[in-house]
PDB file of C-alpha atoms and ligand atoms in Angstrom:
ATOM      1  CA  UNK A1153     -20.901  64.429   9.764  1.00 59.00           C
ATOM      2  CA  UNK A1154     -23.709  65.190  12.345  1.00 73.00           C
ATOM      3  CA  UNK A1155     -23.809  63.302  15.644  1.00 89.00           C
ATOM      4  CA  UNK A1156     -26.374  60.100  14.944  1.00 96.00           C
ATOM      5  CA  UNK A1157     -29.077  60.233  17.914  1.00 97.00           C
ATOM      6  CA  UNK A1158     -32.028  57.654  18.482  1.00 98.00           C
ATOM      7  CA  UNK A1159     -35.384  57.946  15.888  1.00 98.00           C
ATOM      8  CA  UNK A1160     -32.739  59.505  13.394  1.00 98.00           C
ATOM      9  CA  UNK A1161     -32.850  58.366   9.787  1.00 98.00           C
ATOM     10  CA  UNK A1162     -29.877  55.745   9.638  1.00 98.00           C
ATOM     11  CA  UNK A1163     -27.721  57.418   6.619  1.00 98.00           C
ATOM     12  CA  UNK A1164     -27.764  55.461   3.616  1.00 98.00           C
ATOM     13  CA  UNK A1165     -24.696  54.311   1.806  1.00 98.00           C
ATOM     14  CA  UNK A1166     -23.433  52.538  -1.238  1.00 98.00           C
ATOM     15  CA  UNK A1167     -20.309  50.608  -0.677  1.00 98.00           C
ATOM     16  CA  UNK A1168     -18.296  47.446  -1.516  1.00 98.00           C
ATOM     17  CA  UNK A1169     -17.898  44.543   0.797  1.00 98.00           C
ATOM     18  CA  UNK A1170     -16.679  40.639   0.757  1.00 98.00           C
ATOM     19  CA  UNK A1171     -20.667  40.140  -0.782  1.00 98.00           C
ATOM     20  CA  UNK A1172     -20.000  42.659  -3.609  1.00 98.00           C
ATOM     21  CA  UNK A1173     -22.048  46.567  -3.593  1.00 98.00           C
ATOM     22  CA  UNK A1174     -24.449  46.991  -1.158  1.00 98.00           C
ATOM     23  CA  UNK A1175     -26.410  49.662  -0.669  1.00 98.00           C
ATOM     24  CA  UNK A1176     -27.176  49.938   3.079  1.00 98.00           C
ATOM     25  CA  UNK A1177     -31.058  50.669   2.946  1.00 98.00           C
ATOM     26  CA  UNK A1178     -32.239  48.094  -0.031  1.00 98.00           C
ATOM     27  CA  UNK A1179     -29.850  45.806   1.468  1.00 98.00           C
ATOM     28  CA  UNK A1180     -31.789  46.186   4.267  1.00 98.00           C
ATOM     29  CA  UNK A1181     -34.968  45.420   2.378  1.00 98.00           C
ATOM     30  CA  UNK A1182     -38.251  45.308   5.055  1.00 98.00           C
ATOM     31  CA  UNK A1183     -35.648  43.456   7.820  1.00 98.00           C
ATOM     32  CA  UNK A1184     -33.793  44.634  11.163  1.00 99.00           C
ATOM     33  CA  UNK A1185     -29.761  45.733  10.782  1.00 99.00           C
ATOM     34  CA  UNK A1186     -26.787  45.770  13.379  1.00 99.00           C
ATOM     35  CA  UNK A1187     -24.043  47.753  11.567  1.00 98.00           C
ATOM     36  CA  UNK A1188     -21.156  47.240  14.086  1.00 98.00           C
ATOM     37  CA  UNK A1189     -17.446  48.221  13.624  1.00 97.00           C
ATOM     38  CA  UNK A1190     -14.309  46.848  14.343  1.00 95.00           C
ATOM     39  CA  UNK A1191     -11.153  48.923  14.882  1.00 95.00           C
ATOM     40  CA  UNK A1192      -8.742  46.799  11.996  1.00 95.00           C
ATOM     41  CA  UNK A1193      -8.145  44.037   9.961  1.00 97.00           C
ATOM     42  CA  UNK A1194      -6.191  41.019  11.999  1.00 98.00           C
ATOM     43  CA  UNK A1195      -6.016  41.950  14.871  1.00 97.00           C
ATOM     44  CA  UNK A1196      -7.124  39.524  17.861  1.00 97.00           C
ATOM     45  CA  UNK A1197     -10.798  40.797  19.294  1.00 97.00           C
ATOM     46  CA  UNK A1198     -12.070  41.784  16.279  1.00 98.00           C
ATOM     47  CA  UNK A1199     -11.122  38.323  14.921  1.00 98.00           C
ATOM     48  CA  UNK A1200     -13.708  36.738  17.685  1.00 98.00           C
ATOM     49  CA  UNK A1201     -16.162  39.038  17.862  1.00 98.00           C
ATOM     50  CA  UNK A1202     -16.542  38.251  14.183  1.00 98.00           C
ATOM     51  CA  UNK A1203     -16.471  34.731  14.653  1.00 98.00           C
ATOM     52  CA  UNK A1204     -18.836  35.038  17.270  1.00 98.00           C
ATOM     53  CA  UNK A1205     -21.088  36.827  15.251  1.00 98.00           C
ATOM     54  CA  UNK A1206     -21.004  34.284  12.413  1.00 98.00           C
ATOM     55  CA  UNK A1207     -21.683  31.756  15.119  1.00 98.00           C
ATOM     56  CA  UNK A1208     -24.938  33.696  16.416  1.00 98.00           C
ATOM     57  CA  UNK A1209     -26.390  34.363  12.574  1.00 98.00           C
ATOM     58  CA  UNK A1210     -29.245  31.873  13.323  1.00 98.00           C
ATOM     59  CA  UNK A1211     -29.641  33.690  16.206  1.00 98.00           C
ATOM     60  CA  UNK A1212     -30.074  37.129  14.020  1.00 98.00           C
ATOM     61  CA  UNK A1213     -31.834  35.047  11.045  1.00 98.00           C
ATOM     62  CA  UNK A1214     -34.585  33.821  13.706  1.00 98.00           C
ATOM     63  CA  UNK A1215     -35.104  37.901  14.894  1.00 98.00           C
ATOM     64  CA  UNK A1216     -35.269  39.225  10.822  1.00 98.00           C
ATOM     65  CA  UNK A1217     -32.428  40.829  11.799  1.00 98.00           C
ATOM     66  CA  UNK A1218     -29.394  41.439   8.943  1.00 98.00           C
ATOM     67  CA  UNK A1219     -25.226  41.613  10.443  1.00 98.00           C
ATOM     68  CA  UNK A1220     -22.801  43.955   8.640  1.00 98.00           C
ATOM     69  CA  UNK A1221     -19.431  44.812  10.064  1.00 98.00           C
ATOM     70  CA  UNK A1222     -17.039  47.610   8.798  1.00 98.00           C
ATOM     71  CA  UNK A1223     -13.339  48.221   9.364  1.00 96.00           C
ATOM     72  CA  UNK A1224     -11.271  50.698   7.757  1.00 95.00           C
ATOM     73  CA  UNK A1225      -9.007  48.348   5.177  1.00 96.00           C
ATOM     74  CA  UNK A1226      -9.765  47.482   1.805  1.00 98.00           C
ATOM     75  CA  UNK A1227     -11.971  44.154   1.011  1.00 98.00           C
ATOM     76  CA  UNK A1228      -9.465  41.856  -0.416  1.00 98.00           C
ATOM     77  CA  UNK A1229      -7.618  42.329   3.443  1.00 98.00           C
ATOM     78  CA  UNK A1230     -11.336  41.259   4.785  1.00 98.00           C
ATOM     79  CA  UNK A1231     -11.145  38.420   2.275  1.00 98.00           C
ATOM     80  CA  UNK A1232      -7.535  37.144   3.605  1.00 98.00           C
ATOM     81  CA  UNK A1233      -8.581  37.798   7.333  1.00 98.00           C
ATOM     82  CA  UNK A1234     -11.769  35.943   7.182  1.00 98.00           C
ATOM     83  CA  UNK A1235      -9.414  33.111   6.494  1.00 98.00           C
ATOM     84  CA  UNK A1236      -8.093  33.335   9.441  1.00 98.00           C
ATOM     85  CA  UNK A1237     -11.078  34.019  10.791  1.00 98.00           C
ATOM     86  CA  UNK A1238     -12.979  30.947  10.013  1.00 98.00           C
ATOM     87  CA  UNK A1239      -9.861  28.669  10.881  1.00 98.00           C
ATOM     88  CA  UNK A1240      -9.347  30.094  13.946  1.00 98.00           C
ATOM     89  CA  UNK A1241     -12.921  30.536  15.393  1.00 98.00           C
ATOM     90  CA  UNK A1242     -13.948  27.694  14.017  1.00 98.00           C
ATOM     91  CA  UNK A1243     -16.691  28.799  11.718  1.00 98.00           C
ATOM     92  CA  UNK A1244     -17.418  30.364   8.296  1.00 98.00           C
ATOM     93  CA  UNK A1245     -17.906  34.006   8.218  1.00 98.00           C
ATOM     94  CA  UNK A1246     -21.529  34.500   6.587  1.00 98.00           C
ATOM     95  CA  UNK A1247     -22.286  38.274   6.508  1.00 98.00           C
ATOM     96  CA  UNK A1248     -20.791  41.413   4.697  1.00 98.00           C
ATOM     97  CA  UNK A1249     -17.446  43.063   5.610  1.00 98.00           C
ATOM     98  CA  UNK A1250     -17.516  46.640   4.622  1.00 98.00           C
ATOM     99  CA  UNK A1251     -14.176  47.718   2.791  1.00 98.00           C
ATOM    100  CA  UNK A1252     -14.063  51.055   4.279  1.00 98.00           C
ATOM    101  CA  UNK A1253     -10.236  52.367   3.529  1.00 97.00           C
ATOM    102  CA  UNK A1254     -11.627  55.567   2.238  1.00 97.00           C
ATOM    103  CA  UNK A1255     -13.325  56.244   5.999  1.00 96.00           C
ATOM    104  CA  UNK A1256     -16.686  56.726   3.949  1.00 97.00           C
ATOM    105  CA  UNK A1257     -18.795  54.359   6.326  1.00 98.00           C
ATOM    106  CA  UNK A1258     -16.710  55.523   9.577  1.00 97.00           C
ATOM    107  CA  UNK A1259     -17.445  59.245   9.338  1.00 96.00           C
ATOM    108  CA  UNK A1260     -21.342  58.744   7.895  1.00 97.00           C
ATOM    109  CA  UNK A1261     -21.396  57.306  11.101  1.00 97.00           C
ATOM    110  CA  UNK A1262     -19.166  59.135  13.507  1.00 96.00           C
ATOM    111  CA  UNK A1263     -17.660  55.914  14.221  1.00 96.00           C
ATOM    112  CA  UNK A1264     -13.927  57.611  14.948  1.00 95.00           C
ATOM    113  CA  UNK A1265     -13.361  59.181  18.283  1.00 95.00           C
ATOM    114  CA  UNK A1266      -9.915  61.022  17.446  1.00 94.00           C
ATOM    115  CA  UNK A1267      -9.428  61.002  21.462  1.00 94.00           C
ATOM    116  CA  UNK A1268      -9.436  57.174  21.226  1.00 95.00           C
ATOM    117  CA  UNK A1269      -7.607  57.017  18.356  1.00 93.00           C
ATOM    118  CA  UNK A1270      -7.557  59.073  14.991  1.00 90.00           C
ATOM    119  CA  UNK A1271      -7.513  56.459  12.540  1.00 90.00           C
ATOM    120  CA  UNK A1272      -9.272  53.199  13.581  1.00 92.00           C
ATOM    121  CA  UNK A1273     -12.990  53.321  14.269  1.00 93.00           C
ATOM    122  CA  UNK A1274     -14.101  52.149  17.999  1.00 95.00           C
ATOM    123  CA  UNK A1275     -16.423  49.236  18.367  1.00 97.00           C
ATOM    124  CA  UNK A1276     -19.854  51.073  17.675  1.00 97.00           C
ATOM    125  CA  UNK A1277     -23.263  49.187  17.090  1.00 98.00           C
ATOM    126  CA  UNK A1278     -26.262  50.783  15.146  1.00 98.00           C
ATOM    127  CA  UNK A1279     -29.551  49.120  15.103  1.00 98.00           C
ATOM    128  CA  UNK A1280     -31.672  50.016  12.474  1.00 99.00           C
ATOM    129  CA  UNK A1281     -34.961  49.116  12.728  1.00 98.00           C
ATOM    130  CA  UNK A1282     -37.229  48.009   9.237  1.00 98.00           C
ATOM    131  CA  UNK A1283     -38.273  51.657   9.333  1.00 98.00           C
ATOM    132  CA  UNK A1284     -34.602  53.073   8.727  1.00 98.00           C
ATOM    133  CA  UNK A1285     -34.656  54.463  11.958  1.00 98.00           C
ATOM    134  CA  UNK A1286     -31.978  53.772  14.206  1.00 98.00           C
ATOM    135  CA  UNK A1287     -32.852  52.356  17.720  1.00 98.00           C
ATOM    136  CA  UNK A1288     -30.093  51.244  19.352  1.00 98.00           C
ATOM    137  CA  UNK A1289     -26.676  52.411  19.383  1.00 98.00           C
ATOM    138  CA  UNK A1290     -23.348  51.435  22.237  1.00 97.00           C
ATOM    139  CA  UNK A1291     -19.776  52.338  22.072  1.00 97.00           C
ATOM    140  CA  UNK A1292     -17.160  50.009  23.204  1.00 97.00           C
ATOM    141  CA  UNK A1293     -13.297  51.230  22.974  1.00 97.00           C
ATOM    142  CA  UNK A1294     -11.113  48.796  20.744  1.00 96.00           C
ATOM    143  CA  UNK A1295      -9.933  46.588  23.834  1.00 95.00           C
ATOM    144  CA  UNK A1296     -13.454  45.888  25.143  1.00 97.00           C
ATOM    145  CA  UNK A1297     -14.883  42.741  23.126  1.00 98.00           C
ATOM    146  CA  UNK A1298     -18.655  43.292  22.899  1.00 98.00           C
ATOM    147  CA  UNK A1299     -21.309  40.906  24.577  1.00 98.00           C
ATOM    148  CA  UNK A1300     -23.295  39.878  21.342  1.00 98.00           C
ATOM    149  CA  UNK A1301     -25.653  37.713  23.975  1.00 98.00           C
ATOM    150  CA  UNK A1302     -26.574  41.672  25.040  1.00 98.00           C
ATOM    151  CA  UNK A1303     -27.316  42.697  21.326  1.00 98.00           C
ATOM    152  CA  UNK A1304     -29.889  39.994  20.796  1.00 98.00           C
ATOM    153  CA  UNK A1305     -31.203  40.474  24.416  1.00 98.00           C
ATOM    154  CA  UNK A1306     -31.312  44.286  23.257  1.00 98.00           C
ATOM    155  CA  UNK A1307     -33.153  43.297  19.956  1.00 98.00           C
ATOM    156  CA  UNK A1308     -35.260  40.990  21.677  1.00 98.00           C
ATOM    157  CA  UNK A1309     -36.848  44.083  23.559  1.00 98.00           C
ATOM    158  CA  UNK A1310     -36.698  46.449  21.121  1.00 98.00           C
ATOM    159  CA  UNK A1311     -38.992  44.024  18.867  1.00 98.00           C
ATOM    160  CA  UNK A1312     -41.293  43.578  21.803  1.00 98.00           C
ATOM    161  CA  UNK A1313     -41.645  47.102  22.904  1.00 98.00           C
ATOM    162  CA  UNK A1314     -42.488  48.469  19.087  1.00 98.00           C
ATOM    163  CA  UNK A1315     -45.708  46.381  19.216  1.00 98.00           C
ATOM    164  CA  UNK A1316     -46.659  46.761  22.882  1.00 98.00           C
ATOM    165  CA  UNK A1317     -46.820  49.223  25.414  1.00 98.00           C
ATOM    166  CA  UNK A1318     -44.216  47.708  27.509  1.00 98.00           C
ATOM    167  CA  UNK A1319     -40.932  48.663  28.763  1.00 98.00           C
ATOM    168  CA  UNK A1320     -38.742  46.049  29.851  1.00 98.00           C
ATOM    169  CA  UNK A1321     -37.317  45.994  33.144  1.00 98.00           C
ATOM    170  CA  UNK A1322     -33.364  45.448  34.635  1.00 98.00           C
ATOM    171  CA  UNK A1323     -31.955  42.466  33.211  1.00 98.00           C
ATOM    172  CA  UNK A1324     -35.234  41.911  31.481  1.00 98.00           C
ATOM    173  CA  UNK A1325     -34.728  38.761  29.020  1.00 98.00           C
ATOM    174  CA  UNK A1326     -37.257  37.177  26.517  1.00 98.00           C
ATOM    175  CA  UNK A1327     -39.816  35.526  28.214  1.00 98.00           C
ATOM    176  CA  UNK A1328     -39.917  37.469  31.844  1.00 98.00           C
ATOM    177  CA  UNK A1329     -42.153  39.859  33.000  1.00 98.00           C
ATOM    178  CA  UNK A1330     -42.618  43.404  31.445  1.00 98.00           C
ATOM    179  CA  UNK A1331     -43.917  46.829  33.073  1.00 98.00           C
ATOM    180  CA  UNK A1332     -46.739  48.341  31.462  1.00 98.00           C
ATOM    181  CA  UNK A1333     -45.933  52.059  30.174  1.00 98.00           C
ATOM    182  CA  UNK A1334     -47.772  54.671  32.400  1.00 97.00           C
ATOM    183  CA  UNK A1335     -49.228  55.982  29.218  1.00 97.00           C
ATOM    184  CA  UNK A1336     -51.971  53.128  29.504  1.00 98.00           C
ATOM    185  CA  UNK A1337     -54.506  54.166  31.967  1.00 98.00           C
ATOM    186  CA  UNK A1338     -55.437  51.367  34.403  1.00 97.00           C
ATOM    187  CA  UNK A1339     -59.068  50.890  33.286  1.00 97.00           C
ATOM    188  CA  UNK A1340     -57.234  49.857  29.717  1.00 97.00           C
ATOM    189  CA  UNK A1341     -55.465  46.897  31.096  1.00 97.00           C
ATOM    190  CA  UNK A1342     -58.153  44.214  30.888  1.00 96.00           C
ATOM    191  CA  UNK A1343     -58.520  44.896  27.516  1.00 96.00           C
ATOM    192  CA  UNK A1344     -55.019  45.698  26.052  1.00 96.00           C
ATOM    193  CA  UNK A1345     -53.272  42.816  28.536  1.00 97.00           C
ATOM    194  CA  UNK A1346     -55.994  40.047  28.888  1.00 96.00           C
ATOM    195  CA  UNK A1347     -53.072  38.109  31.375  1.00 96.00           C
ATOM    196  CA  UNK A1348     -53.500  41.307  33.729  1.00 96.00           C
ATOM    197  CA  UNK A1349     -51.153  43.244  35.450  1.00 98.00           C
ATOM    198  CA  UNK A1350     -49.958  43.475  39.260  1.00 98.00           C
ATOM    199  CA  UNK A1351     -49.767  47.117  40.875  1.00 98.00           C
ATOM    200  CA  UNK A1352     -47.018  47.120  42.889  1.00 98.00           C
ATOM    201  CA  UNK A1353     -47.286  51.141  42.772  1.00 98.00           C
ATOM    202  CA  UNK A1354     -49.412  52.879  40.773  1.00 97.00           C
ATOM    203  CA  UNK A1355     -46.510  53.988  38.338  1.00 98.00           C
ATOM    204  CA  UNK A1356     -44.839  50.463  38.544  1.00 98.00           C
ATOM    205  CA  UNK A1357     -47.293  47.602  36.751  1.00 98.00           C
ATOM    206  CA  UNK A1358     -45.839  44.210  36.418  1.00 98.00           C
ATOM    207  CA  UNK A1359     -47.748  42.261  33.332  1.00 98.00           C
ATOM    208  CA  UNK A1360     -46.298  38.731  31.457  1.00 98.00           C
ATOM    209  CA  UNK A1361     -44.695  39.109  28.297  1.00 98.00           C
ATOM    210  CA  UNK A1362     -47.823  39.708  26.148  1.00 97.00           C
ATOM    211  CA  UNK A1363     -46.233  38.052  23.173  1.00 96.00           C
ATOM    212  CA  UNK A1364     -45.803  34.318  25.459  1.00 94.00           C
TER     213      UNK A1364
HETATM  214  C1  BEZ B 627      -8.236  43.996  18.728  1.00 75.49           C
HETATM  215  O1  BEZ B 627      -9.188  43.816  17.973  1.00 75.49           O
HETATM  216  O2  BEZ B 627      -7.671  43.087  19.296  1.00 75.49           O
HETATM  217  C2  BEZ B 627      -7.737  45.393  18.968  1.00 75.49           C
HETATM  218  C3  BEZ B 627      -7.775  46.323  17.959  1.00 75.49           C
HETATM  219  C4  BEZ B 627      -7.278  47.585  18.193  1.00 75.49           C
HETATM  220  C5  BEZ B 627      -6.774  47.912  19.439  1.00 75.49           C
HETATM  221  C6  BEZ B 627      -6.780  46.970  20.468  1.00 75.49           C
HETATM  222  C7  BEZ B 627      -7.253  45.703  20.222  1.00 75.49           C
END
């Protein structure tokens, strides 16, 4: 198990979940992927991050983006604790659960810190963009709920800045202003960001979203 950096090759996998074998790239197809883990079956903040989730999938569905969640217990323990999942959260769990008692998933992906603990995985994200190539990765420890706003926001400029040459600022959010990379020379900006851009030092250029 090698440490998984940014621009690496997500690893591929075929595994069962609650939506039968998957195979992690052709699952994938030509669409975006957050594989995210939770630390076990029923137990209280993975139950509403996963209901969350569920909650935001037109959310993911509107960014061509495909949710998958592992945990290290078998699928028919996903099956009974999306029951309790969807009663308690109030919704209807509508993405794969990765059965991963065997650890498969959780070591392709270094997803167990033995210092945090040595048998449940920590809350990792990976996203993969259509490429395979993973973008994106956090690490939460089991009693820090994630902020799945911050995974779309996250997406949301990770989409933008693969087909511009932007970077996104502080607490950037779809729709605000973007900084133009220094690797565009100043005589480019007319034609590559017809809205302009405002020099507010010569390696800091504010332009609008060029996508708006
Ligand atoms: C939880 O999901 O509530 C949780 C899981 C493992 C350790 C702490 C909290």
């Amino acid at each position: 198990m090698a440490t998984i950096r940014l621009g690496d090759e997500a690893p591929n996998f075929t595994t069962e979940t609650t939506e039968g074998t998957v195979n992690f790239h052709e699952w994938m197809g030509d669409k975006w992927a957050v594989l995210f883990s939770h630390p076990k079956d029923f137990t209280p903040v993975c139950t509403t991050e996963l209901g969350t989730v569920a909650k935001l999938k037109p959310e993911f569905d509107k960014r061509n983006v495909k949710v998958i969640a592992v945990s290290v217990d078998d699928v028919k323990s996903h099956q009974s604790w999306i029951k309790d999942i969807n009663e308690t959260q109030n919704t209807t769990v509508n993405f794969p659960l990765i059965g991963d008692e065997s650890k498969k998933v959780a070591t392709l992906y270094d997803m167990i810190h033995p210092n945090a603990s040595d048998s449940m995985t920590v809350r990792s994200v990976f996203i993969v963009g259509p490429d395979k190539k993973v973008k994106l990765t956090l690490t939460y420890p089991a009693s820090t709920g994630r902020d799945f706003s911050e995974i779309l926001r996250a997406i949301d400029s990770l989409q933008l800045t693969s087909k511009y040459s932007v970077a996104t600022p502080a607490n950037w959010k779809d729709g605000d202003d973007c900084i133009v990379l220094n690797s565009v020379p100043d005589d480019d900006i007319p034609k590559r960001f017809p809205k302009g851009a405002m020099k507010v030092k010569p390696y800091l250029r504010i332009t609008p979203q060029p996508n708006k």
